Amino acid sequence: MAAVLTVRPATAADVEPLAELMAQSCVLDPVVAWLISDHALRYLTMHRFFTAELEFGVRHGIVDVVGHCDGVAIWYPHPFDRLLGAEHQRRRLRACGDRHGPYAHYTFTAGRVEATGRHHHLAFLAAAPWLRRRGIGSALLGAHHARLDRIGMPAVVEASSPRSQAFYLRHGYRLVRVAHLPAGGPPLWAMRRGGAPPDQPPMAAALRVG
């Protein structure tokens, strides 16, 4: 099946089905479960969160989709415009509703492991739960990694579970550091892939697609 997967840029029309997919795919994620203990509230909150995230990502990031919204990857080039970054954070906090406090703790912890320097950050990667192990995540990573490798740009991600950490290791990422969410929360594994050799710096302009 991997040979017939097609990766394309997302459009505004994809936001609603992708938000549904992402909310369904994340309900058992350790970090999301730490943020929102109630299962029903978790889905509703994350659907609202991912709707806002996708609306922002389609306009200001790089959102790749497989097929008819069977999988999605949201990337952001860094360094990011400061004002856009502040607006992005406000949108996320509003979408979290009364869970904005735990989310603020999450962003503080994630900020301690975020990479510096020019890179592309994989903010979210998701496949339809009923289509797992079909190569969707690998296709999404491969499409953007090929773009990044052409210009010597590194990629970074924070893995939120041992399973996702192992997945990224298989795709060429290496572990950089680990941070734990407060109050006994789960770990975040900061990981990095690629980049230009020391004598060949990345292009000055961040890669944009679509």
PDB file of C-alpha atoms in Angstrom:
ATOM      1  CA  MET A   1       0.000   0.000   0.000  1.00  0.00           C
ATOM      2  CA  ALA A   2       2.888   2.376   0.727  1.00  0.00           C
ATOM      3  CA  ALA A   3       3.687   2.549  -3.006  1.00  0.00           C
ATOM      4  CA  VAL A   4       0.326   4.158  -3.833  1.00  0.00           C
ATOM      5  CA  LEU A   5       0.202   6.710  -1.015  1.00  0.00           C
ATOM      6  CA  THR A   6       0.055  10.285  -2.282  1.00  0.00           C
ATOM      7  CA  VAL A   7       1.120  13.232  -0.128  1.00  0.00           C
ATOM      8  CA  ARG A   8      -0.417  16.609  -0.964  1.00  0.00           C
ATOM      9  CA  PRO A   9      -0.675  20.066   0.663  1.00  0.00           C
ATOM     10  CA  ALA A  10      -3.728  20.577   2.869  1.00  0.00           C
ATOM     11  CA  THR A  11      -6.336  23.189   2.056  1.00  0.00           C
ATOM     12  CA  ALA A  12      -8.955  24.970   4.145  1.00  0.00           C
ATOM     13  CA  ALA A  13     -11.491  22.343   3.036  1.00  0.00           C
ATOM     14  CA  ASP A  14      -9.419  19.664   4.816  1.00  0.00           C
ATOM     15  CA  VAL A  15      -9.529  21.317   8.245  1.00  0.00           C
ATOM     16  CA  GLU A  16     -12.721  19.716   9.545  1.00  0.00           C
ATOM     17  CA  PRO A  17     -12.002  16.086   8.518  1.00  0.00           C
ATOM     18  CA  LEU A  18      -8.397  16.409   9.682  1.00  0.00           C
ATOM     19  CA  ALA A  19      -9.443  17.831  13.057  1.00  0.00           C
ATOM     20  CA  GLU A  20     -11.741  14.832  13.473  1.00  0.00           C
ATOM     21  CA  LEU A  21      -8.930  12.430  12.568  1.00  0.00           C
ATOM     22  CA  MET A  22      -6.426  14.088  14.908  1.00  0.00           C
ATOM     23  CA  ALA A  23      -8.825  14.212  17.848  1.00  0.00           C
ATOM     24  CA  GLN A  24      -9.596  10.521  17.431  1.00  0.00           C
ATOM     25  CA  SER A  25      -5.951   9.547  17.036  1.00  0.00           C
ATOM     26  CA  CYS A  26      -4.678  11.349  20.147  1.00  0.00           C
ATOM     27  CA  VAL A  27      -7.179  10.344  22.848  1.00  0.00           C
ATOM     28  CA  LEU A  28      -4.813   7.679  24.237  1.00  0.00           C
ATOM     29  CA  ASP A  29      -1.628   9.738  23.918  1.00  0.00           C
ATOM     30  CA  PRO A  30       0.105   9.977  27.347  1.00  0.00           C
ATOM     31  CA  VAL A  31       0.550  13.752  27.165  1.00  0.00           C
ATOM     32  CA  VAL A  32      -3.044  14.376  26.103  1.00  0.00           C
ATOM     33  CA  ALA A  33      -4.296  12.046  28.847  1.00  0.00           C
ATOM     34  CA  TRP A  34      -2.183  13.998  31.346  1.00  0.00           C
ATOM     35  CA  LEU A  35      -3.656  17.275  30.102  1.00  0.00           C
ATOM     36  CA  ILE A  36      -7.285  16.081  30.172  1.00  0.00           C
ATOM     37  CA  SER A  37      -8.188  13.115  32.371  1.00  0.00           C
ATOM     38  CA  ASP A  38     -11.856  12.905  31.348  1.00  0.00           C
ATOM     39  CA  HIS A  39     -12.072  10.835  28.156  1.00  0.00           C
ATOM     40  CA  ALA A  40     -15.180  12.513  26.687  1.00  0.00           C
ATOM     41  CA  LEU A  41     -13.913  16.003  27.476  1.00  0.00           C
ATOM     42  CA  ARG A  42     -10.552  15.011  26.016  1.00  0.00           C
ATOM     43  CA  TYR A  43     -11.992  14.325  22.578  1.00  0.00           C
ATOM     44  CA  LEU A  44     -14.117  17.493  22.478  1.00  0.00           C
ATOM     45  CA  THR A  45     -11.247  19.695  23.673  1.00  0.00           C
ATOM     46  CA  MET A  46      -8.750  18.223  21.250  1.00  0.00           C
ATOM     47  CA  HIS A  47     -11.176  18.542  18.333  1.00  0.00           C
ATOM     48  CA  ARG A  48     -11.463  22.258  19.112  1.00  0.00           C
ATOM     49  CA  PHE A  49      -7.692  22.500  19.607  1.00  0.00           C
ATOM     50  CA  PHE A  50      -6.840  20.795  16.321  1.00  0.00           C
ATOM     51  CA  THR A  51      -9.390  22.831  14.388  1.00  0.00           C
ATOM     52  CA  ALA A  52      -7.603  25.992  15.529  1.00  0.00           C
ATOM     53  CA  GLU A  53      -4.191  24.405  14.920  1.00  0.00           C
ATOM     54  CA  LEU A  54      -5.024  23.330  11.383  1.00  0.00           C
ATOM     55  CA  GLU A  55      -6.549  26.688  10.479  1.00  0.00           C
ATOM     56  CA  PHE A  56      -3.318  28.343  11.597  1.00  0.00           C
ATOM     57  CA  GLY A  57      -1.069  25.696  10.048  1.00  0.00           C
ATOM     58  CA  VAL A  58      -2.669  25.857   6.605  1.00  0.00           C
ATOM     59  CA  ARG A  59      -2.082  29.632   6.562  1.00  0.00           C
ATOM     60  CA  HIS A  60       1.328  29.900   8.231  1.00  0.00           C
ATOM     61  CA  GLY A  61       2.924  26.460   8.337  1.00  0.00           C
ATOM     62  CA  ILE A  62       3.323  23.406   6.131  1.00  0.00           C
ATOM     63  CA  VAL A  63       0.487  20.876   6.375  1.00  0.00           C
ATOM     64  CA  ASP A  64       0.813  17.648   4.403  1.00  0.00           C
ATOM     65  CA  VAL A  65      -2.048  15.188   3.910  1.00  0.00           C
ATOM     66  CA  VAL A  66      -2.189  11.595   2.701  1.00  0.00           C
ATOM     67  CA  GLY A  67      -5.086  10.601   0.470  1.00  0.00           C
ATOM     68  CA  HIS A  68      -8.571  11.642   1.508  1.00  0.00           C
ATOM     69  CA  CYS A  69      -7.432  12.959   4.897  1.00  0.00           C
ATOM     70  CA  ASP A  70      -6.064   9.565   6.013  1.00  0.00           C
ATOM     71  CA  GLY A  71      -3.052  11.146   7.697  1.00  0.00           C
ATOM     72  CA  VAL A  72      -1.566  14.561   8.382  1.00  0.00           C
ATOM     73  CA  ALA A  73       1.722  16.207   9.348  1.00  0.00           C
ATOM     74  CA  ILE A  74       1.986  19.815  10.550  1.00  0.00           C
ATOM     75  CA  TRP A  75       5.396  21.470  10.267  1.00  0.00           C
ATOM     76  CA  TYR A  76       6.596  24.954  11.173  1.00  0.00           C
ATOM     77  CA  PRO A  77       9.850  26.558   9.984  1.00  0.00           C
ATOM     78  CA  HIS A  78      11.959  28.117  12.747  1.00  0.00           C
ATOM     79  CA  PRO A  79      12.886  30.709  13.726  1.00  0.00           C
ATOM     80  CA  PHE A  80       9.245  31.744  13.515  1.00  0.00           C
ATOM     81  CA  ASP A  81       7.960  35.297  13.225  1.00  0.00           C
ATOM     82  CA  ARG A  82       7.627  36.558  16.818  1.00  0.00           C
ATOM     83  CA  LEU A  83       4.191  38.139  16.393  1.00  0.00           C
ATOM     84  CA  LEU A  84       2.832  35.122  14.538  1.00  0.00           C
ATOM     85  CA  GLY A  85       4.240  32.878  17.243  1.00  0.00           C
ATOM     86  CA  ALA A  86       2.461  34.864  19.944  1.00  0.00           C
ATOM     87  CA  GLU A  87      -0.822  34.683  18.023  1.00  0.00           C
ATOM     88  CA  HIS A  88      -0.310  30.944  17.549  1.00  0.00           C
ATOM     89  CA  GLN A  89       0.071  30.468  21.293  1.00  0.00           C
ATOM     90  CA  ARG A  90      -3.024  32.582  22.038  1.00  0.00           C
ATOM     91  CA  ARG A  91      -5.093  30.475  19.632  1.00  0.00           C
ATOM     92  CA  ARG A  92      -3.907  27.276  21.305  1.00  0.00           C
ATOM     93  CA  LEU A  93      -4.685  28.537  24.796  1.00  0.00           C
ATOM     94  CA  ARG A  94      -8.161  29.713  23.788  1.00  0.00           C
ATOM     95  CA  ALA A  95      -8.882  26.347  22.197  1.00  0.00           C
ATOM     96  CA  CYS A  96      -7.907  24.565  25.422  1.00  0.00           C
ATOM     97  CA  GLY A  97     -10.667  26.363  27.320  1.00  0.00           C
ATOM     98  CA  ASP A  98     -10.517  25.626  31.052  1.00  0.00           C
ATOM     99  CA  ARG A  99      -7.553  23.291  30.412  1.00  0.00           C
ATOM    100  CA  HIS A 100      -5.308  26.214  29.488  1.00  0.00           C
ATOM    101  CA  GLY A 101      -3.453  25.907  32.813  1.00  0.00           C
ATOM    102  CA  PRO A 102      -2.119  22.369  32.213  1.00  0.00           C
ATOM    103  CA  TYR A 103      -1.409  23.283  28.598  1.00  0.00           C
ATOM    104  CA  ALA A 104       0.682  26.237  29.768  1.00  0.00           C
ATOM    105  CA  HIS A 105       2.699  23.798  31.920  1.00  0.00           C
ATOM    106  CA  TYR A 106       3.158  21.624  28.846  1.00  0.00           C
ATOM    107  CA  THR A 107       4.412  24.499  26.688  1.00  0.00           C
ATOM    108  CA  PHE A 108       6.831  25.562  29.427  1.00  0.00           C
ATOM    109  CA  THR A 109       8.243  22.032  29.622  1.00  0.00           C
ATOM    110  CA  ALA A 110       8.380  21.657  25.846  1.00  0.00           C
ATOM    111  CA  GLY A 111      10.166  24.985  25.633  1.00  0.00           C
ATOM    112  CA  ARG A 112      12.966  23.577  27.768  1.00  0.00           C
ATOM    113  CA  VAL A 113      13.711  20.902  25.155  1.00  0.00           C
ATOM    114  CA  GLU A 114      13.051  22.867  21.958  1.00  0.00           C
ATOM    115  CA  ALA A 115      15.908  23.194  19.518  1.00  0.00           C
ATOM    116  CA  THR A 116      17.592  26.484  18.732  1.00  0.00           C
ATOM    117  CA  GLY A 117      18.854  27.607  15.350  1.00  0.00           C
ATOM    118  CA  ARG A 118      17.228  27.163  11.968  1.00  0.00           C
ATOM    119  CA  HIS A 119      15.137  23.998  11.630  1.00  0.00           C
ATOM    120  CA  HIS A 120      11.691  22.655  10.812  1.00  0.00           C
ATOM    121  CA  HIS A 121       9.595  21.529  13.757  1.00  0.00           C
ATOM    122  CA  LEU A 122       7.174  18.632  13.350  1.00  0.00           C
ATOM    123  CA  ALA A 123       4.384  19.845  15.606  1.00  0.00           C
ATOM    124  CA  PHE A 124       1.926  16.993  14.944  1.00  0.00           C
ATOM    125  CA  LEU A 125       1.828  13.735  13.006  1.00  0.00           C
ATOM    126  CA  ALA A 126      -1.302  11.589  12.919  1.00  0.00           C
ATOM    127  CA  ALA A 127      -2.841   8.752  10.930  1.00  0.00           C
ATOM    128  CA  ALA A 128      -6.401   7.500  11.045  1.00  0.00           C
ATOM    129  CA  PRO A 129      -6.555   4.960  13.909  1.00  0.00           C
ATOM    130  CA  TRP A 130      -8.171   2.385  11.609  1.00  0.00           C
ATOM    131  CA  LEU A 131      -5.310   2.747   9.097  1.00  0.00           C
ATOM    132  CA  ARG A 132      -2.346   2.318  11.447  1.00  0.00           C
ATOM    133  CA  ARG A 133       0.670   0.331  10.225  1.00  0.00           C
ATOM    134  CA  ARG A 134      -0.129   1.108   6.587  1.00  0.00           C
ATOM    135  CA  GLY A 135       2.890   3.363   6.027  1.00  0.00           C
ATOM    136  CA  ILE A 136       0.982   6.639   6.290  1.00  0.00           C
ATOM    137  CA  GLY A 137       3.253   8.221   8.908  1.00  0.00           C
ATOM    138  CA  SER A 138       6.343   7.062   7.022  1.00  0.00           C
ATOM    139  CA  ALA A 139       5.019   8.539   3.772  1.00  0.00           C
ATOM    140  CA  LEU A 140       4.352  11.886   5.445  1.00  0.00           C
ATOM    141  CA  LEU A 141       7.812  12.005   7.016  1.00  0.00           C
ATOM    142  CA  GLY A 142       9.516  10.869   3.821  1.00  0.00           C
ATOM    143  CA  ALA A 143       7.880  13.572   1.726  1.00  0.00           C
ATOM    144  CA  HIS A 144       9.045  16.420   3.926  1.00  0.00           C
ATOM    145  CA  HIS A 145      12.409  14.890   4.791  1.00  0.00           C
ATOM    146  CA  ALA A 146      13.200  14.803   1.060  1.00  0.00           C
ATOM    147  CA  ARG A 147      12.520  18.539   0.839  1.00  0.00           C
ATOM    148  CA  LEU A 148      14.614  19.281   3.907  1.00  0.00           C
ATOM    149  CA  ASP A 149      17.520  17.115   2.772  1.00  0.00           C
ATOM    150  CA  ARG A 150      17.772  19.055  -0.488  1.00  0.00           C
ATOM    151  CA  ILE A 151      18.606  22.229   1.440  1.00  0.00           C
ATOM    152  CA  GLY A 152      20.413  20.721   4.444  1.00  0.00           C
ATOM    153  CA  MET A 153      17.698  21.713   6.928  1.00  0.00           C
ATOM    154  CA  PRO A 154      17.369  19.733  10.180  1.00  0.00           C
ATOM    155  CA  ALA A 155      14.051  18.477  11.540  1.00  0.00           C
ATOM    156  CA  VAL A 156      13.089  18.312  15.211  1.00  0.00           C
ATOM    157  CA  VAL A 157      10.195  16.700  17.074  1.00  0.00           C
ATOM    158  CA  GLU A 158       9.133  15.998  20.656  1.00  0.00           C
ATOM    159  CA  ALA A 159       8.045  12.366  20.973  1.00  0.00           C
ATOM    160  CA  SER A 160       5.321  11.860  23.564  1.00  0.00           C
ATOM    161  CA  SER A 161       5.445   8.079  24.034  1.00  0.00           C
ATOM    162  CA  PRO A 162       7.965   5.223  23.819  1.00  0.00           C
ATOM    163  CA  ARG A 163       6.163   4.029  20.691  1.00  0.00           C
ATOM    164  CA  SER A 164       6.503   7.371  18.905  1.00  0.00           C
ATOM    165  CA  GLN A 165      10.114   7.668  20.065  1.00  0.00           C
ATOM    166  CA  ALA A 166      10.902   4.293  18.474  1.00  0.00           C
ATOM    167  CA  PHE A 167       9.100   5.352  15.282  1.00  0.00           C
ATOM    168  CA  TYR A 168      11.194   8.501  14.931  1.00  0.00           C
ATOM    169  CA  LEU A 169      14.395   6.611  15.689  1.00  0.00           C
ATOM    170  CA  ARG A 170      13.608   4.319  12.755  1.00  0.00           C
ATOM    171  CA  HIS A 171      13.318   7.392  10.537  1.00  0.00           C
ATOM    172  CA  GLY A 172      16.737   8.799  11.315  1.00  0.00           C
ATOM    173  CA  TYR A 173      16.074  10.949  14.382  1.00  0.00           C
ATOM    174  CA  ARG A 174      18.373  10.858  17.372  1.00  0.00           C
ATOM    175  CA  LEU A 175      17.556  11.579  20.990  1.00  0.00           C
ATOM    176  CA  VAL A 176      18.763  14.985  22.185  1.00  0.00           C
ATOM    177  CA  ARG A 177      17.270  15.388  25.663  1.00  0.00           C
ATOM    178  CA  VAL A 178      14.364  14.368  27.875  1.00  0.00           C
ATOM    179  CA  ALA A 179      12.076  16.495  30.068  1.00  0.00           C
ATOM    180  CA  HIS A 180       9.236  15.421  32.369  1.00  0.00           C
ATOM    181  CA  LEU A 181       5.903  17.178  32.696  1.00  0.00           C
ATOM    182  CA  PRO A 182       5.117  18.356  36.254  1.00  0.00           C
ATOM    183  CA  ALA A 183       3.115  16.507  38.915  1.00  0.00           C
ATOM    184  CA  GLY A 184       4.344  13.110  37.833  1.00  0.00           C
ATOM    185  CA  GLY A 185       3.509  13.724  34.186  1.00  0.00           C
ATOM    186  CA  PRO A 186       4.932  11.740  31.265  1.00  0.00           C
ATOM    187  CA  PRO A 187       8.259  12.481  29.581  1.00  0.00           C
ATOM    188  CA  LEU A 188       8.879  14.360  26.352  1.00  0.00           C
ATOM    189  CA  TRP A 189      11.753  13.133  24.198  1.00  0.00           C
ATOM    190  CA  ALA A 190      13.353  15.899  22.117  1.00  0.00           C
ATOM    191  CA  MET A 191      14.703  14.417  18.878  1.00  0.00           C
ATOM    192  CA  ARG A 192      16.573  15.761  15.867  1.00  0.00           C
ATOM    193  CA  ARG A 193      17.273  14.581  12.345  1.00  0.00           C
ATOM    194  CA  GLY A 194      19.705  15.708   9.682  1.00  0.00           C
ATOM    195  CA  GLY A 195      21.036  19.112   8.875  1.00  0.00           C
ATOM    196  CA  ALA A 196      23.849  20.419   6.749  1.00  0.00           C
ATOM    197  CA  PRO A 197      27.482  19.421   7.261  1.00  0.00           C
ATOM    198  CA  PRO A 198      29.509  22.017   9.243  1.00  0.00           C
ATOM    199  CA  ASP A 199      30.972  23.531   6.051  1.00  0.00           C
ATOM    200  CA  GLN A 200      27.592  23.714   4.289  1.00  0.00           C
ATOM    201  CA  PRO A 201      25.093  25.872   6.231  1.00  0.00           C
ATOM    202  CA  PRO A 202      21.352  25.704   5.450  1.00  0.00           C
ATOM    203  CA  MET A 203      19.812  28.139   2.986  1.00  0.00           C
ATOM    204  CA  ALA A 204      18.896  31.460   4.550  1.00  0.00           C
ATOM    205  CA  ALA A 205      15.220  31.297   3.566  1.00  0.00           C
ATOM    206  CA  ALA A 206      12.984  28.804   5.328  1.00  0.00           C
ATOM    207  CA  LEU A 207      11.440  26.240   3.018  1.00  0.00           C
ATOM    208  CA  ARG A 208       7.782  26.821   2.241  1.00  0.00           C
ATOM    209  CA  VAL A 209       5.641  24.359   0.349  1.00  0.00           C
ATOM    210  CA  GLY A 210       2.443  24.929  -1.573  1.00  0.00           C
TER     211      GLY A 210
END
